[in-house]
PDB file of C-alpha atoms in Angstrom:
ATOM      1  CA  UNK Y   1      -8.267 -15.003  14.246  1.00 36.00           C
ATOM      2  CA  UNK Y   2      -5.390 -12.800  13.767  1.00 37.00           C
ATOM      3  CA  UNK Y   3      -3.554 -10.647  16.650  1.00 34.00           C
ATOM      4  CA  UNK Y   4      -4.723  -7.571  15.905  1.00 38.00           C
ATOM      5  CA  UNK Y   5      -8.603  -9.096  14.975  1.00 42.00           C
ATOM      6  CA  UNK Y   6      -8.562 -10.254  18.464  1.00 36.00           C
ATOM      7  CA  UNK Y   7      -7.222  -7.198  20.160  1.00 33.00           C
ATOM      8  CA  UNK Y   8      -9.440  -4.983  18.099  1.00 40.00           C
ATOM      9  CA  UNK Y   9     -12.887  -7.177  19.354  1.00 41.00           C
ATOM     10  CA  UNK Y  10     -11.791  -7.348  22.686  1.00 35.00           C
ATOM     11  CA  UNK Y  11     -11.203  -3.679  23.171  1.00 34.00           C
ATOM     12  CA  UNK Y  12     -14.838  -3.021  21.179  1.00 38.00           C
ATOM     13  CA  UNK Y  13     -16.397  -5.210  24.251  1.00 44.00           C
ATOM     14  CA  UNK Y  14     -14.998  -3.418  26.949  1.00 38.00           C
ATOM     15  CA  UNK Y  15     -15.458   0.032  25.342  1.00 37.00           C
ATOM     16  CA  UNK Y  16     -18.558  -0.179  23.443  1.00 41.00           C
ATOM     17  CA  UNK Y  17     -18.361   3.364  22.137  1.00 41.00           C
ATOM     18  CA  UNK Y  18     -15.149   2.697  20.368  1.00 35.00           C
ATOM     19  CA  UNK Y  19     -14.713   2.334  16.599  1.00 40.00           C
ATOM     20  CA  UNK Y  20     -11.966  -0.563  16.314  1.00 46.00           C
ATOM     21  CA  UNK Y  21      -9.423   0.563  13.789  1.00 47.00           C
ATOM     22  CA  UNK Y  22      -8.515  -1.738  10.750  1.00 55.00           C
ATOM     23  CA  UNK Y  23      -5.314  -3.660  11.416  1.00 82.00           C
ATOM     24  CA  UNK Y  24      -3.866  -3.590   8.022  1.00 93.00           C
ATOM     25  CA  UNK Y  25      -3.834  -0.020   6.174  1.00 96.00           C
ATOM     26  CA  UNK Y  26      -2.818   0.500   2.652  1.00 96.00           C
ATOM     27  CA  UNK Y  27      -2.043   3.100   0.939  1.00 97.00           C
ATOM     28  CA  UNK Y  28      -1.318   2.947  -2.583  1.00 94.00           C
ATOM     29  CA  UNK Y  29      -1.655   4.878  -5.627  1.00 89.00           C
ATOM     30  CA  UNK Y  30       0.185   7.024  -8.244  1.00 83.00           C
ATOM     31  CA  UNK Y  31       3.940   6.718  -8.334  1.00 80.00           C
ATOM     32  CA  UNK Y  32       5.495   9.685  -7.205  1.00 80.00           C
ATOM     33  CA  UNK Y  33       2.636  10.995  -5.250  1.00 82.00           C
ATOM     34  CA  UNK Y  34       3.486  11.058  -1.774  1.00 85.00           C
ATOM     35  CA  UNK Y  35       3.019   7.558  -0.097  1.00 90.00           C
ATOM     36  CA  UNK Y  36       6.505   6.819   1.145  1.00 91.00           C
ATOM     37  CA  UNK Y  37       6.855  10.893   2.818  1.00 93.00           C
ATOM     38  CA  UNK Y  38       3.079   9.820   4.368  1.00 96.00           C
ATOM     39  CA  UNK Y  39       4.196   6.488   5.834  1.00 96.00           C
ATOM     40  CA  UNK Y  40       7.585   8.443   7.286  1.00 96.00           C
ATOM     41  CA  UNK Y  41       5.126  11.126   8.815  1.00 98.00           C
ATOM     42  CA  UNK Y  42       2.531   7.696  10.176  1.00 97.00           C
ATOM     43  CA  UNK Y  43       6.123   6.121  11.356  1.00 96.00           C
ATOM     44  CA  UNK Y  44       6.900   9.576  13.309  1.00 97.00           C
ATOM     45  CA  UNK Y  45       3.784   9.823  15.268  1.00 96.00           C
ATOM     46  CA  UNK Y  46       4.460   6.069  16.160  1.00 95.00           C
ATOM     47  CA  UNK Y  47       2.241   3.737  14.033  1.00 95.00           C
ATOM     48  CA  UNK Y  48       3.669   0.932  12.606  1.00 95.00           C
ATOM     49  CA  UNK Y  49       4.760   0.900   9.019  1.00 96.00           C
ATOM     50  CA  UNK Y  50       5.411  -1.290   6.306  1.00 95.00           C
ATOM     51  CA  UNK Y  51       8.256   0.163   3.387  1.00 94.00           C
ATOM     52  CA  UNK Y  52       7.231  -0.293  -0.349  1.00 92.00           C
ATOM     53  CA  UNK Y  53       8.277  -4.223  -1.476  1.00 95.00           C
ATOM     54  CA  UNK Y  54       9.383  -2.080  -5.043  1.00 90.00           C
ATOM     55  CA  UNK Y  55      11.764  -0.082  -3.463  1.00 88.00           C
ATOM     56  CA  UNK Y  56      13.214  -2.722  -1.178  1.00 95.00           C
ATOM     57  CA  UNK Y  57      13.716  -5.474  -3.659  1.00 96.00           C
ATOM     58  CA  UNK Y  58      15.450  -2.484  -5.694  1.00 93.00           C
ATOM     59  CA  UNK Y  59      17.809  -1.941  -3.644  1.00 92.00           C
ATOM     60  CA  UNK Y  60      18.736  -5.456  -2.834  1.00 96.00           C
ATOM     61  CA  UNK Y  61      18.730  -6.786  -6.239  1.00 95.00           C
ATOM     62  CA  UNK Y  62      21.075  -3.885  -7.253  1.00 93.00           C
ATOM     63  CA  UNK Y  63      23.227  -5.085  -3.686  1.00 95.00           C
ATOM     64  CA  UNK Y  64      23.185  -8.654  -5.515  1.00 96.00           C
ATOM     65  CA  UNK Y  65      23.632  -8.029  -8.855  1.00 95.00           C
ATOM     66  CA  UNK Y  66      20.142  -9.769  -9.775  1.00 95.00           C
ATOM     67  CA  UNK Y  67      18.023  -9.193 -12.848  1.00 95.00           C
ATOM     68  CA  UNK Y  68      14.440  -9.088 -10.849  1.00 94.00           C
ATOM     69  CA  UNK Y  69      13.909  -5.223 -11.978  1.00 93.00           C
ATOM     70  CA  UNK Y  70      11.734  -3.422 -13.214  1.00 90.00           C
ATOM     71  CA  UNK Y  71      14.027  -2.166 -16.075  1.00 89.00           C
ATOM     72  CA  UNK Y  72      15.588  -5.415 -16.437  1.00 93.00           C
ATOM     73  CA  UNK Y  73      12.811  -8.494 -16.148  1.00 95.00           C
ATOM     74  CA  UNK Y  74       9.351  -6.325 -14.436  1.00 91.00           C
ATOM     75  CA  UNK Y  75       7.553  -9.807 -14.588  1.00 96.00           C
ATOM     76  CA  UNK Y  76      10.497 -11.311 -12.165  1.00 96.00           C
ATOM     77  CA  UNK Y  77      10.509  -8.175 -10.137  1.00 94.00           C
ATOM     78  CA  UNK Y  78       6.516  -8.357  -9.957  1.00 94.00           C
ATOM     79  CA  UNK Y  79       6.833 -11.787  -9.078  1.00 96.00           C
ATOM     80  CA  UNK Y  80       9.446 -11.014  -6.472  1.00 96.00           C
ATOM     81  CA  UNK Y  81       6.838  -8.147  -5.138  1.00 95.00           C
ATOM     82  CA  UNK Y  82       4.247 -10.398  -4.554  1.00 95.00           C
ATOM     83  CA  UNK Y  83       6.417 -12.687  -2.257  1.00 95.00           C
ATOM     84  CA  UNK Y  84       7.627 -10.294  -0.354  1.00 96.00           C
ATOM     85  CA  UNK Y  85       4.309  -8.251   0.089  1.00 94.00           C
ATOM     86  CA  UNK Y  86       2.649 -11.615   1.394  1.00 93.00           C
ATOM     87  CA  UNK Y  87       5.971 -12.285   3.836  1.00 94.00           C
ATOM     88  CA  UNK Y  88       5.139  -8.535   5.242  1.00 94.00           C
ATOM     89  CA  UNK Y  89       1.530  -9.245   5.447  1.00 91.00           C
ATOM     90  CA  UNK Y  90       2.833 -12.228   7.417  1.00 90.00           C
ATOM     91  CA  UNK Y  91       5.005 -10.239   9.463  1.00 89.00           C
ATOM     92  CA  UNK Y  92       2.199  -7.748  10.368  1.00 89.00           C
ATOM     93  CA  UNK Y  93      -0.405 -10.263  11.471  1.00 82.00           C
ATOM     94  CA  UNK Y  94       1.531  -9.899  15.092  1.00 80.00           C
ATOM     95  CA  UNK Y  95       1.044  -6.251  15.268  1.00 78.00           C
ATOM     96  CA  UNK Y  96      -1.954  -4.849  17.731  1.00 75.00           C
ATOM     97  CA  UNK Y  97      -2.503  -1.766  15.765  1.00 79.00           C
ATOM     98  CA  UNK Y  98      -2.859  -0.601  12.702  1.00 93.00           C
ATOM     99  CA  UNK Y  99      -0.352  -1.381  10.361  1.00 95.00           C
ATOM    100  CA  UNK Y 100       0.175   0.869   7.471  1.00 97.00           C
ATOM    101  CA  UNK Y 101       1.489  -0.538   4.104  1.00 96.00           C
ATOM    102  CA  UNK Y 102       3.660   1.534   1.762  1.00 94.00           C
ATOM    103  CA  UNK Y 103       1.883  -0.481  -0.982  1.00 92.00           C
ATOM    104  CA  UNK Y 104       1.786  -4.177  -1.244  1.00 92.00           C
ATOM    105  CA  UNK Y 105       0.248  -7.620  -2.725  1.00 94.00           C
ATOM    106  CA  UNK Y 106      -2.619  -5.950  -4.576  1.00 95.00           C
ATOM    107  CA  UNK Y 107      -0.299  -3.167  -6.070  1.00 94.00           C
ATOM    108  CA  UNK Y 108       1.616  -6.031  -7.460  1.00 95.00           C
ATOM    109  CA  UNK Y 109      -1.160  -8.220  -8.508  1.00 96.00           C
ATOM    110  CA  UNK Y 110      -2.358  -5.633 -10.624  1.00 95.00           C
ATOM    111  CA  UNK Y 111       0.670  -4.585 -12.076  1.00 93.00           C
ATOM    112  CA  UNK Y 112       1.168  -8.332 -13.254  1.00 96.00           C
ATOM    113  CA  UNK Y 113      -2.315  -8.269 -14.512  1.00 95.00           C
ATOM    114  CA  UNK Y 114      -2.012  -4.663 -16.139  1.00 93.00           C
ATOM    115  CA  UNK Y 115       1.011  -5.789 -17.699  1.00 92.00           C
ATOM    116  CA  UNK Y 116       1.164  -9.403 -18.204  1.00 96.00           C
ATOM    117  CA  UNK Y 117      -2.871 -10.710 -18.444  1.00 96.00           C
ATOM    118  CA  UNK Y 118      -2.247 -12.673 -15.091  1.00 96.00           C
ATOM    119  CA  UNK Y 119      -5.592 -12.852 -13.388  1.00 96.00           C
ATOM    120  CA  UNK Y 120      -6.247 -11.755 -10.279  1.00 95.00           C
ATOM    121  CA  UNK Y 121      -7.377 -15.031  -9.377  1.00 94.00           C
ATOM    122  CA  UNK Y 122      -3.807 -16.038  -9.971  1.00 95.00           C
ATOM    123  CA  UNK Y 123      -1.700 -14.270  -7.952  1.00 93.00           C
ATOM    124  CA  UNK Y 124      -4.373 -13.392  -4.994  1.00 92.00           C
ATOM    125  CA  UNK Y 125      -6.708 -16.481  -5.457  1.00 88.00           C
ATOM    126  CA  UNK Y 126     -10.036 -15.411  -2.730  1.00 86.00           C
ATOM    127  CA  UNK Y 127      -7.459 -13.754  -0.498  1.00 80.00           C
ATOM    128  CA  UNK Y 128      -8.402  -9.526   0.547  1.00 85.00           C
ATOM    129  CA  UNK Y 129      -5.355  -9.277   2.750  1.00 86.00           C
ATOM    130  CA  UNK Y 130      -6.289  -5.794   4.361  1.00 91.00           C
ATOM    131  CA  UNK Y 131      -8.681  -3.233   5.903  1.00 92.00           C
ATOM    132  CA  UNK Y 132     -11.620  -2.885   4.039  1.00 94.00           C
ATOM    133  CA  UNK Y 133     -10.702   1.073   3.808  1.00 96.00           C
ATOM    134  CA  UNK Y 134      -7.944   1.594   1.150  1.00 97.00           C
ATOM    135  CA  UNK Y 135      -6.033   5.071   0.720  1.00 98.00           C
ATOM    136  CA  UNK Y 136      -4.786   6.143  -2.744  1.00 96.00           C
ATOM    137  CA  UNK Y 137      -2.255   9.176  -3.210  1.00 92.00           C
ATOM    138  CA  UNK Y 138      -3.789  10.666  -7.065  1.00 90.00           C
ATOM    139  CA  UNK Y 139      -1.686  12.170  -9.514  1.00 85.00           C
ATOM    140  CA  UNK Y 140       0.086  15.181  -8.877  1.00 78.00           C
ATOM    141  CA  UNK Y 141       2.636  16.969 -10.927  1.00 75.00           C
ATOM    142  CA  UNK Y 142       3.852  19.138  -8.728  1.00 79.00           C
ATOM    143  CA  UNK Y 143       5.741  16.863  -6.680  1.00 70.00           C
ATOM    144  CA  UNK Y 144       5.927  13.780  -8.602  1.00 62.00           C
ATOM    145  CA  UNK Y 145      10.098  13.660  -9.571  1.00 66.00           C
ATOM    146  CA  UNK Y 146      11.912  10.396 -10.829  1.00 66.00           C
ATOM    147  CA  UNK Y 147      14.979   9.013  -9.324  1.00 60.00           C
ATOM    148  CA  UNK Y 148      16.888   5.578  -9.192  1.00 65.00           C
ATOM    149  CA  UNK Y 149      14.426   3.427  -8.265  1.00 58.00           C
ATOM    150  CA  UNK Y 150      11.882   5.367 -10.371  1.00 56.00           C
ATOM    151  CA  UNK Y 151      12.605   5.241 -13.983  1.00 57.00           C
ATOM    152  CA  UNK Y 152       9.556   5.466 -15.724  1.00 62.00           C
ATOM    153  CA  UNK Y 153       7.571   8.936 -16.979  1.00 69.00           C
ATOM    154  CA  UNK Y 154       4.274  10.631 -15.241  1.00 72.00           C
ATOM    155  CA  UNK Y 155       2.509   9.100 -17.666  1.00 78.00           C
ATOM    156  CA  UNK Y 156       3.044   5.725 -17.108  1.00 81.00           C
ATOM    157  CA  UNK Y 157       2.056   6.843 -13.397  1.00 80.00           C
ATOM    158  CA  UNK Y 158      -1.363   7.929 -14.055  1.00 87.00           C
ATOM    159  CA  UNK Y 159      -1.939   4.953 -15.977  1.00 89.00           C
ATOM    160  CA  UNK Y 160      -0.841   2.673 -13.371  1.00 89.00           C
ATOM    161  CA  UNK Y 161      -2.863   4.765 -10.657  1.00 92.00           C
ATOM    162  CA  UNK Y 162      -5.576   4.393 -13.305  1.00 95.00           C
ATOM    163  CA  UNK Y 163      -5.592   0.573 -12.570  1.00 95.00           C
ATOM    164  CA  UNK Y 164      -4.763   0.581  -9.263  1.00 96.00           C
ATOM    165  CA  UNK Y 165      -8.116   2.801  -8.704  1.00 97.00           C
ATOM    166  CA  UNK Y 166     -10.041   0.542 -11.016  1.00 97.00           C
ATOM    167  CA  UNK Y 167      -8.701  -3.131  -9.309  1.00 96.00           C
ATOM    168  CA  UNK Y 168      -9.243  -1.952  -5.264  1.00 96.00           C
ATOM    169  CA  UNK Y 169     -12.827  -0.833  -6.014  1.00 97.00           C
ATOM    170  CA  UNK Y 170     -13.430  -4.055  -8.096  1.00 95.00           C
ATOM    171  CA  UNK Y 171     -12.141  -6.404  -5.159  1.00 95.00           C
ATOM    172  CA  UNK Y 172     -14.770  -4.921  -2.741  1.00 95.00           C
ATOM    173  CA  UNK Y 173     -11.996  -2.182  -0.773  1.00 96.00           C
ATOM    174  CA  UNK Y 174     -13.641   1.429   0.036  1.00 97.00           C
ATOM    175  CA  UNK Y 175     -11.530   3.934  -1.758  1.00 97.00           C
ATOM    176  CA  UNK Y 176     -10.644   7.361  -0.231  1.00 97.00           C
ATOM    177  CA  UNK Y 177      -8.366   9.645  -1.791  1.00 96.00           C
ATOM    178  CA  UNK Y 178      -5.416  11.433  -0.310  1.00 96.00           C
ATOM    179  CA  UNK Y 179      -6.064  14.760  -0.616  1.00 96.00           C
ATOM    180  CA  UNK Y 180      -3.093  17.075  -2.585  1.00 94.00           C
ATOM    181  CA  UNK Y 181      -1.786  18.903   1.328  1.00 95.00           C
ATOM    182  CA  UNK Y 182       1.054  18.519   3.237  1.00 95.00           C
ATOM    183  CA  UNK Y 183       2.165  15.798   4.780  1.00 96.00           C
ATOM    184  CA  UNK Y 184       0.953  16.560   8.064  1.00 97.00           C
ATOM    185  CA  UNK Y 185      -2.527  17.058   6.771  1.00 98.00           C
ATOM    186  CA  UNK Y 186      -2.794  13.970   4.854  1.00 96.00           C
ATOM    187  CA  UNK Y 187      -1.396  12.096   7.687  1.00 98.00           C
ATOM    188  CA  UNK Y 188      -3.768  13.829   9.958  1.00 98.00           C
ATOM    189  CA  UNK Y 189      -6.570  12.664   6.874  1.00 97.00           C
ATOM    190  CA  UNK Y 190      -5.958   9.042   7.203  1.00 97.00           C
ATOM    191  CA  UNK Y 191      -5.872   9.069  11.118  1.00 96.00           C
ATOM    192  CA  UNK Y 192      -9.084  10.533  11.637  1.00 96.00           C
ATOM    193  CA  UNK Y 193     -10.634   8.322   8.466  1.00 96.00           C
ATOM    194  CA  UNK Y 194      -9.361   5.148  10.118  1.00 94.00           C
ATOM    195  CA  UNK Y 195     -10.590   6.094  14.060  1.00 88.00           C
ATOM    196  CA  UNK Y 196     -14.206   6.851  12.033  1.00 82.00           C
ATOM    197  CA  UNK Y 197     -14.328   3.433  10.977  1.00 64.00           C
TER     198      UNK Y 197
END
């Protein structure tokens, strides 16, 4: 039993009334829609967060000189994703609380699957790696920008959300959309979903 399993059922026993909160959060979704400003707002008020994998191997493949991008070879940089969403996942397991995930193995096993055919069973075999409650940030236009890191169109956004929407419900997660608020209020969302639970 995990860390944060154990904590969790320990504090349930002693405090019957209590809802024990998931230890692994993720929150995924459209590109552009929010996720990384949420986790920054989740970091603030002191949870534990875990940064995109995209966004991380970006920057240090761009550091390197390496060709795992998305622009350059997406299958290497999906690839590359999945290792280092599985080493977080490792990394988190230590945590007592919840842990919120700026993405993370799923996000890239569907992406390899969206774009590639991989299966599922491939790149997660039986594994569910988080909370059985799931957070997706929809489309929205109005604050959806591309930068560096982001290259692609909106688009190509909604169709990955699309998938991403389709692939969490299919594995078993409960789906519950951000809503389109500030950050505070979405943050405040998520809290309150996850203390339900």
């Amino acid at each position: 039993m995990m860390t944060s399993e154990l904590t969790n059922r320990l504090l349930v026993e002693a405090n019957p009334d209590m809802t024990p909160m998931p230890p692994q959060v993720v929150i995924s979704g459209c590109s552009g829609g929010g996720k990384s400003t949420l986790l920054g707002e989740l970091r603030r008020r002191g949870h534990a967060t875990v940064a995109e994998p995209g966004r991380r191997i970006i920057a240090e493949q761009i550091r390197q000189g390496g060709n795992a991008l998305p622009w350059t070879d997406l299958a290497a940089f999906l690839r590359e994703a999945l290792r280092v969403a599985a080493m977080d996942l490792e990394g988190a397991a230590r945590d007592a609380g919840p842990v919120f995930f700026d993405r993370g193995l799923i996000d890239a096993a569907a992406a390899l699957q969206r774009l590639f055919g991989v299966p599922l069973s491939e790149s997660l075999g039986e594994s569910r790696p988080y909370g059985r409650l799931v957070f997706l940030a929809p489309p929205w236009p109005d604050i959806y920008c591309a930068d560096e890191a982001r290259r692609h169109g909106f688009p190509e956004a909604e169709a990955e959300y699309a998938h991403l929407d389709a692939t969490y419900r299919a594995l078993g997660y409960e789906v519950r959309l951000l809503p389109r608020a500030s950050v505070a209020e979405r943050a405040d969302f998520v809290l309150q979903a996850i203390h339900r639970r």
